[in-house]
PDB file of C-alpha atoms in Angstrom:
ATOM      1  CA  UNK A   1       0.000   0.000   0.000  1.00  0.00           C
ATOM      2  CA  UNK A   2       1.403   3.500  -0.775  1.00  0.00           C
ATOM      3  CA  UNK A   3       1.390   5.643   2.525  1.00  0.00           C
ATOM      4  CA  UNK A   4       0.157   8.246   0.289  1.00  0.00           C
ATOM      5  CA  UNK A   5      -2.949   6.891  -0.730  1.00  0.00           C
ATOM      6  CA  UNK A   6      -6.621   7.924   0.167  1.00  0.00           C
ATOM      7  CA  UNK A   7      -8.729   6.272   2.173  1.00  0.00           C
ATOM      8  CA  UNK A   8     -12.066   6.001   3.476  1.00  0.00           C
ATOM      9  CA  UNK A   9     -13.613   4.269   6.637  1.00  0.00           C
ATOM     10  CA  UNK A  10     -14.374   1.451   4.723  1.00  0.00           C
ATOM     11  CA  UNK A  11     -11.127   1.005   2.873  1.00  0.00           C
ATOM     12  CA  UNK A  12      -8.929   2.124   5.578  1.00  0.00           C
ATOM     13  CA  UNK A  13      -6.801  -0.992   6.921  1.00  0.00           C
ATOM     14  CA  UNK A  14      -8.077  -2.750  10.535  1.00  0.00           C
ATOM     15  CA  UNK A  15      -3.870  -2.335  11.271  1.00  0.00           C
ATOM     16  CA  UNK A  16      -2.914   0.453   9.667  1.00  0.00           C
ATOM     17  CA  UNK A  17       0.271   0.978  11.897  1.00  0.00           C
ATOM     18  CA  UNK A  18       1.633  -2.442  10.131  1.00  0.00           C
ATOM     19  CA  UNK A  19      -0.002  -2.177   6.882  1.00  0.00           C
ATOM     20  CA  UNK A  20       3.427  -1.210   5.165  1.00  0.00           C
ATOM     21  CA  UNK A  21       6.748  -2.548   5.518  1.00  0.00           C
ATOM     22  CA  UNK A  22       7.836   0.668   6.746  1.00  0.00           C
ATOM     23  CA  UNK A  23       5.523   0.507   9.544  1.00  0.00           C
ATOM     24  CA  UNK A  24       7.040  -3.007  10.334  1.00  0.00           C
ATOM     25  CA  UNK A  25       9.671  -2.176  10.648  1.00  0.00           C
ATOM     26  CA  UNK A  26       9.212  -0.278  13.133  1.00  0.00           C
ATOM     27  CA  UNK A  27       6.981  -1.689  15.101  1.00  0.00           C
ATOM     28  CA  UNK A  28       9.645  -4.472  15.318  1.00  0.00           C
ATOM     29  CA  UNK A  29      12.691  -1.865  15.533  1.00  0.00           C
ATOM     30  CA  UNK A  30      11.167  -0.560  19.066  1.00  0.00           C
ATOM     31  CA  UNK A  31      10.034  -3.478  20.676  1.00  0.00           C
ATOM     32  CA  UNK A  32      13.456  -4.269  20.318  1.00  0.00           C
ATOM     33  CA  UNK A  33      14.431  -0.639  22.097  1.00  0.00           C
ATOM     34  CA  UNK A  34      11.914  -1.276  24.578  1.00  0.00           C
ATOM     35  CA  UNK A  35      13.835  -3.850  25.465  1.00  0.00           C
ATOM     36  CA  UNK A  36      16.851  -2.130  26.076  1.00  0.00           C
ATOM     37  CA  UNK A  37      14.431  -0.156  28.040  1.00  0.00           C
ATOM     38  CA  UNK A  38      13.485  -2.823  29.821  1.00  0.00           C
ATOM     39  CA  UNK A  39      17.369  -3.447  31.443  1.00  0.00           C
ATOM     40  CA  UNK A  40      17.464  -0.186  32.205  1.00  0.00           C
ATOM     41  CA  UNK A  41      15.051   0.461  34.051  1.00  0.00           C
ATOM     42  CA  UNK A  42      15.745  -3.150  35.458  1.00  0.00           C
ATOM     43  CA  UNK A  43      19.504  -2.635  36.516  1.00  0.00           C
ATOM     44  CA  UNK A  44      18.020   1.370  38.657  1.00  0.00           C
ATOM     45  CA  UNK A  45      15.332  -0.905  40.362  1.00  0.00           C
ATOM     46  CA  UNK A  46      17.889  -3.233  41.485  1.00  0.00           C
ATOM     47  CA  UNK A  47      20.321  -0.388  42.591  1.00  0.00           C
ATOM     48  CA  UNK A  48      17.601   1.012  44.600  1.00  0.00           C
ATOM     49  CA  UNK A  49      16.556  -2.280  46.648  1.00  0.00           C
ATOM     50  CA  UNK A  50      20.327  -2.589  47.535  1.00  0.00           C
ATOM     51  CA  UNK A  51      20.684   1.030  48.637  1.00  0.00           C
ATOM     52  CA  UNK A  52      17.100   2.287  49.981  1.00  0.00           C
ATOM     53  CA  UNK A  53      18.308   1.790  53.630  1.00  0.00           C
ATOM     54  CA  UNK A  54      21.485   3.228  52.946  1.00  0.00           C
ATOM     55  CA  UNK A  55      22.477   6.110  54.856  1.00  0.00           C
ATOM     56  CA  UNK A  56      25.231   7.615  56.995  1.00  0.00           C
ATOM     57  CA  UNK A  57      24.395   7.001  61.082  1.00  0.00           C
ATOM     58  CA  UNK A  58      21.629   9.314  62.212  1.00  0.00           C
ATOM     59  CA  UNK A  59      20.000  10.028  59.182  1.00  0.00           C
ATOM     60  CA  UNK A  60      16.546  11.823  59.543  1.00  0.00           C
ATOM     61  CA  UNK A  61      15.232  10.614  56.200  1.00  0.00           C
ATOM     62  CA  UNK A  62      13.456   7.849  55.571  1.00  0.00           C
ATOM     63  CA  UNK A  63      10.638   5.773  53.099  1.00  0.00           C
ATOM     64  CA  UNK A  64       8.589   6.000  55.686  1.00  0.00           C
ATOM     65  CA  UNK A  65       8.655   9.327  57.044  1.00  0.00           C
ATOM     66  CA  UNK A  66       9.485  11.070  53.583  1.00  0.00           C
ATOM     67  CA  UNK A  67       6.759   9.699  51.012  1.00  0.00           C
ATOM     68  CA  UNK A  68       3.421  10.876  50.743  1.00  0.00           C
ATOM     69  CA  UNK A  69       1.294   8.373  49.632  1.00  0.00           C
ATOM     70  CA  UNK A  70      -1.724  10.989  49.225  1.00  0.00           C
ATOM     71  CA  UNK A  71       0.336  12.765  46.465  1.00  0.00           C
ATOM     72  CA  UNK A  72       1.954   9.701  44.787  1.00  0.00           C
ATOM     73  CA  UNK A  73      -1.551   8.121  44.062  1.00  0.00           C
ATOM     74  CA  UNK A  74      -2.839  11.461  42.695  1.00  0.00           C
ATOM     75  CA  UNK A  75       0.261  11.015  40.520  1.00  0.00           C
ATOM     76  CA  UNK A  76      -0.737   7.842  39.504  1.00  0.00           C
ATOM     77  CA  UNK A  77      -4.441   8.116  38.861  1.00  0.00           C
ATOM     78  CA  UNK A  78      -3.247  11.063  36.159  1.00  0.00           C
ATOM     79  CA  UNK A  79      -0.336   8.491  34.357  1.00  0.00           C
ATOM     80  CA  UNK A  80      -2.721   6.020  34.085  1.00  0.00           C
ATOM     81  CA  UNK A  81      -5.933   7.685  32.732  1.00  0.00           C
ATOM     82  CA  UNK A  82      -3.409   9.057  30.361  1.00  0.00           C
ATOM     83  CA  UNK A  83      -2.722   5.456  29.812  1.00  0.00           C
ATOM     84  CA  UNK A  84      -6.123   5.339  29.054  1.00  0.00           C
ATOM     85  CA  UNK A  85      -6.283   7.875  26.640  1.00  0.00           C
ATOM     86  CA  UNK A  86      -4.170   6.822  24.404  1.00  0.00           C
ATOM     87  CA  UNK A  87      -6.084   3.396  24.289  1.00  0.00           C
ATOM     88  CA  UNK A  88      -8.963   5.592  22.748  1.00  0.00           C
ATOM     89  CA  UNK A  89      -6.622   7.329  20.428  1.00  0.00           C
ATOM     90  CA  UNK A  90      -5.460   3.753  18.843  1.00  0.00           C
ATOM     91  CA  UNK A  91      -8.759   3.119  18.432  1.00  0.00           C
ATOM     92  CA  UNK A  92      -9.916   5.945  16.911  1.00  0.00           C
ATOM     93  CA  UNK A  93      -6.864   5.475  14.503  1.00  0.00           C
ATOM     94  CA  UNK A  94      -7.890   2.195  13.486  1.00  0.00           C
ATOM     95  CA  UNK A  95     -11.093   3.532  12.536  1.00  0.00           C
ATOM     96  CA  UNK A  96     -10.129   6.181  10.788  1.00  0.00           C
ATOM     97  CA  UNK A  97     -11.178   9.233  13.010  1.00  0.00           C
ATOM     98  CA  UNK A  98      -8.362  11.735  12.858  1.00  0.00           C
ATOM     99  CA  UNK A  99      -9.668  14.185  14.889  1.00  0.00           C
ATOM    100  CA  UNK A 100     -10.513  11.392  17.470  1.00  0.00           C
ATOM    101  CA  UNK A 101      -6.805  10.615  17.737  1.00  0.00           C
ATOM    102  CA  UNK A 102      -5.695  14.200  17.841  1.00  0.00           C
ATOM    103  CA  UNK A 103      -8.105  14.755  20.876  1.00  0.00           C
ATOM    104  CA  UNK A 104      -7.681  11.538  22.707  1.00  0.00           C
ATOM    105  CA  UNK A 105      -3.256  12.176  22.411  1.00  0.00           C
ATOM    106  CA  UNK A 106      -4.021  15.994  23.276  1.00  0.00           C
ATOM    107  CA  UNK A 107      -5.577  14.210  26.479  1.00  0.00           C
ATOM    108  CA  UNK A 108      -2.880  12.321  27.319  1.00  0.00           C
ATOM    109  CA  UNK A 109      -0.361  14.933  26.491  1.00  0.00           C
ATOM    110  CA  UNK A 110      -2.214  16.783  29.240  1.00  0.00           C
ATOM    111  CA  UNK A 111      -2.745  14.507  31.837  1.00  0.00           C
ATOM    112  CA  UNK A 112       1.121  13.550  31.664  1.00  0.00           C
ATOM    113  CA  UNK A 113       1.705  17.426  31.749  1.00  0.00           C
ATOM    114  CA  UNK A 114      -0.331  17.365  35.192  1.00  0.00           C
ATOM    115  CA  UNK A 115       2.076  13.906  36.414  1.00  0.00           C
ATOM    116  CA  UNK A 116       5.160  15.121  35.241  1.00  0.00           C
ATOM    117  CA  UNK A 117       4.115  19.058  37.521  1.00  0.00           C
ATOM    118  CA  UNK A 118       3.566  16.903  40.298  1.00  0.00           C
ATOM    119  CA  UNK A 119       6.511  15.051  40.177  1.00  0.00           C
ATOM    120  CA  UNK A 120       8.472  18.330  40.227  1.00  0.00           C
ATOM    121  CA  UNK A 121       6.572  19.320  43.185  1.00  0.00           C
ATOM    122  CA  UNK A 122       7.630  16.199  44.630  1.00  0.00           C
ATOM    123  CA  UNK A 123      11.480  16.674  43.964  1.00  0.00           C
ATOM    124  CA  UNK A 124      11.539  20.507  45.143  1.00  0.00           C
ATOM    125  CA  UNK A 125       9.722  19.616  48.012  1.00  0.00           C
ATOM    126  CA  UNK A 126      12.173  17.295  49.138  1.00  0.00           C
ATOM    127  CA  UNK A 127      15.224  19.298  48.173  1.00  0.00           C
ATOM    128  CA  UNK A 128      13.472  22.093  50.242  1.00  0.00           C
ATOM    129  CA  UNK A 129      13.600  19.225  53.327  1.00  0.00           C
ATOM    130  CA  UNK A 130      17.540  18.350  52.754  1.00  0.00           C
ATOM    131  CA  UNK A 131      16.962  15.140  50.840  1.00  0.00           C
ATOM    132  CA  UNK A 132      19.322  16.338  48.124  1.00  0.00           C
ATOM    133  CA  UNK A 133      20.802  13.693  45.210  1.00  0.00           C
ATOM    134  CA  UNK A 134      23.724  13.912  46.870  1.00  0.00           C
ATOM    135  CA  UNK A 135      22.464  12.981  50.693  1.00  0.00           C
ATOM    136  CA  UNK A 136      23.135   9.466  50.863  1.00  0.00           C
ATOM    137  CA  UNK A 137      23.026   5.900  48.742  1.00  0.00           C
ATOM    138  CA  UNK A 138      19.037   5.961  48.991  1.00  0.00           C
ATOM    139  CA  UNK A 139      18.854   9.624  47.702  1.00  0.00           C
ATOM    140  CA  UNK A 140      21.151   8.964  45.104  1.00  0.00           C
ATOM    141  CA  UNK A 141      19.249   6.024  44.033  1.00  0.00           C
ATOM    142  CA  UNK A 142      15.981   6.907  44.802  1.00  0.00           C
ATOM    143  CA  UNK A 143      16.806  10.054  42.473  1.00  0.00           C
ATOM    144  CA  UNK A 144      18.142   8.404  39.663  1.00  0.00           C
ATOM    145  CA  UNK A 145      15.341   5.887  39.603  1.00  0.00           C
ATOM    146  CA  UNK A 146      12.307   8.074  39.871  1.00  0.00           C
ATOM    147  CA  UNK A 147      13.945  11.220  37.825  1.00  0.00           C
ATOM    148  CA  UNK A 148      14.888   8.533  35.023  1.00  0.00           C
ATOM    149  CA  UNK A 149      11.126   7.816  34.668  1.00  0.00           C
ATOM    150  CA  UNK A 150      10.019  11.390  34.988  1.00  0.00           C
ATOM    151  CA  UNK A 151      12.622  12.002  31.693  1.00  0.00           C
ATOM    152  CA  UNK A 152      11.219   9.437  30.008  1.00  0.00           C
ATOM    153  CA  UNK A 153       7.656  10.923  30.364  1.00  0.00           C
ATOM    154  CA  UNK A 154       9.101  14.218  29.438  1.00  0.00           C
ATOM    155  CA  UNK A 155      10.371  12.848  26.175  1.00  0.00           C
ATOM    156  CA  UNK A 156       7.052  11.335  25.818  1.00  0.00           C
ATOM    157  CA  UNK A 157       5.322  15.006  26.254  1.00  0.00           C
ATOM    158  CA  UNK A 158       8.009  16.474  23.356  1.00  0.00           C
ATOM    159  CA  UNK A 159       7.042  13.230  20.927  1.00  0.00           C
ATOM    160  CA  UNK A 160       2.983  13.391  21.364  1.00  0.00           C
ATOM    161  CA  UNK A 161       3.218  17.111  20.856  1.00  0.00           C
ATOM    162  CA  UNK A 162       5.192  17.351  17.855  1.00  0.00           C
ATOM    163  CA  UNK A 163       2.893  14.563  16.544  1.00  0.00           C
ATOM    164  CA  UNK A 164      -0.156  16.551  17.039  1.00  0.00           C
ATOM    165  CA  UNK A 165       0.953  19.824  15.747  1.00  0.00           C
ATOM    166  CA  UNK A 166       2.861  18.337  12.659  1.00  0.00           C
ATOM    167  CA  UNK A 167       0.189  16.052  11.547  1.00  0.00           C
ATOM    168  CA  UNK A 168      -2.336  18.603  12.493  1.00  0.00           C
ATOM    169  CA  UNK A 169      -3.032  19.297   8.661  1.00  0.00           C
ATOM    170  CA  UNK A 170      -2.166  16.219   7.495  1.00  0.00           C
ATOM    171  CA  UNK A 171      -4.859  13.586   8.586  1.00  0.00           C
ATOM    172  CA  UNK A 172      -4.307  10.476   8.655  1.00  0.00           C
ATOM    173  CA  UNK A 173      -2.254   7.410   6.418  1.00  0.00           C
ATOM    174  CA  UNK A 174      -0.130   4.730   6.666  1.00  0.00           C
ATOM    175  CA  UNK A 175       2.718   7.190   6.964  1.00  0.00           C
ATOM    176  CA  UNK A 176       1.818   8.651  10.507  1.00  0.00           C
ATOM    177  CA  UNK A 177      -0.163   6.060  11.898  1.00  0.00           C
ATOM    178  CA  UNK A 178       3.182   3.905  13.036  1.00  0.00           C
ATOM    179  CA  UNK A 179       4.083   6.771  14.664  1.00  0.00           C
ATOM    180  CA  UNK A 180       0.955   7.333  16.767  1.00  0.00           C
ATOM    181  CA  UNK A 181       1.060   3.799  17.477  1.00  0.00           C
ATOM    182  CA  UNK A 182       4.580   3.454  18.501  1.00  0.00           C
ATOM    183  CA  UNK A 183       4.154   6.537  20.709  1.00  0.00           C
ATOM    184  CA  UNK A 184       0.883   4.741  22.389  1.00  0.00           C
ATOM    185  CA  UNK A 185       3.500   1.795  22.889  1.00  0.00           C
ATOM    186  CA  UNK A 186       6.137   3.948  24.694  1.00  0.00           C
ATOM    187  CA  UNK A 187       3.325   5.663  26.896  1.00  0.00           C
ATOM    188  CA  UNK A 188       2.364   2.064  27.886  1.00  0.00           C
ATOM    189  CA  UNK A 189       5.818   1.402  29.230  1.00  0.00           C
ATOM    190  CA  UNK A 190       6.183   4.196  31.339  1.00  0.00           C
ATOM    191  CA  UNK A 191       2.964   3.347  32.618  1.00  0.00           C
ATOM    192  CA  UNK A 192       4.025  -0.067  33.636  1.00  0.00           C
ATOM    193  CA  UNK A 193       7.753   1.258  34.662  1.00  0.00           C
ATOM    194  CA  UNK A 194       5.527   3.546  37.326  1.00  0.00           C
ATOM    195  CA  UNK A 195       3.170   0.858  38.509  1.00  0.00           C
ATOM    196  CA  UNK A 196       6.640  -0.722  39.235  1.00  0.00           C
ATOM    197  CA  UNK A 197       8.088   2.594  40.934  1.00  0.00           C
ATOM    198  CA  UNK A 198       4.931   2.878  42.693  1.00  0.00           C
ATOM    199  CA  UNK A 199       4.640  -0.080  44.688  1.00  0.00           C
ATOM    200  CA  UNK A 200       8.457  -0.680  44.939  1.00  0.00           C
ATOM    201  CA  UNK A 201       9.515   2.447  46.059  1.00  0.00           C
ATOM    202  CA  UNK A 202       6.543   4.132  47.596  1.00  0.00           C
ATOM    203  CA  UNK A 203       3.975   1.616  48.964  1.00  0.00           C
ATOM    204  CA  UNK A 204       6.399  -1.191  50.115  1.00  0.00           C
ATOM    205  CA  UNK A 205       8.701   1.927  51.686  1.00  0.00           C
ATOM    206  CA  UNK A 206       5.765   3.226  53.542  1.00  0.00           C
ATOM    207  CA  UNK A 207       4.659   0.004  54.810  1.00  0.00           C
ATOM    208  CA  UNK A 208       7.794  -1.828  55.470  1.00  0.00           C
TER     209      UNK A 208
END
């Protein structure tokens, strides 16, 4: 199929982000980078569980007396109803409503907007307190881990918006829709990766 072709509902592919061999391509090319992803993220969780109850003798901070359950779960209801969103953006792509899968990744792009503000909260707020990157083994790794994912979600608010605004005009083919798709693949991850940080790091911390 050419990617420039027009469609219509009817002839518009059920898979349109593997209808060519471009889109394939790289559907395959970043699973494969997910999975790189995947030891990454791996290797900082395993760094953490070695180091959270690191600290020098005396030290004030810890899980327990630091996180704030209250604001992590707000944090989490927004990453995953953006999770959410971006379900009904794939499925407004496979059936061919473009402005359906601008709105539904404008959606997301917002509610990560809101996750990514309160995670910045979250880091001042504990700089503010003295828990500094540089305060102990568990800062350092509780820092890395957490402000690794919070990149990751802010690379993922660059890619959905230069998606929207430079397909804005464009609608939708078999050109973009990889794209879209491989961005609602990403999102996904760093949904998961925070499920993971969430009950790793802050509910097993508080409760331990």
């Amino acid at each position: 199929m050419e990617t420039n072709e027009r469609f219509t509902k009817e002839t518009w592919p059920a898979h349109p982000e593997t209808a060519t061999l471009e889109g394939k391509n790289k559907f395959l090319g970043f699973w494969l980078f997910l999975g790189g992803e995947t030891i990454l993220f791996a290797t900082l969780f395993g760094t953490y569980l070695a180091l959270r109850n690191s600290g020098p003798s005396g030290y004030e901070f810890t899980t327990q007396n630091l996180f704030d359950l209250k604001l992590v779960f707000a944090m989490t209801l927004l990453l995953l109803t953006s999770s959410l969103t971006s379900v009904y953006a794939i499925y407004h792509l496979r059936n061919y409503n473009f402005r359906g899968v601008q709105f539904w990744m404008a959606m997301t792009a917002l509610l990560g907007t809101g996750f990514l503000m309160f995670e910045l909260y979250e880091f001042v707020h504990y700089v503010k307190l003295g828990f500094t990157f540089g305060s102990s083994a568990f800062s350092s790794a509780f820092f890395t881990l957490v402000g690794t994912h919070g990149l990751h979600v802010a690379v993922g608010l660059v890619w959905v918006t230069l998606l929207i605004l430079r397909n804005a005009k464009r609608g939708l083919n078999l050109y973009n829709a990889p794209k879209y798709y491989t961005f609602s693949l990403y999102w996904h991850f760093i949904d998961v990766v925070w499920v993971f940080i969430f009950t790793v790091v802050y509910l097993m911390g508080v409760i331990s």
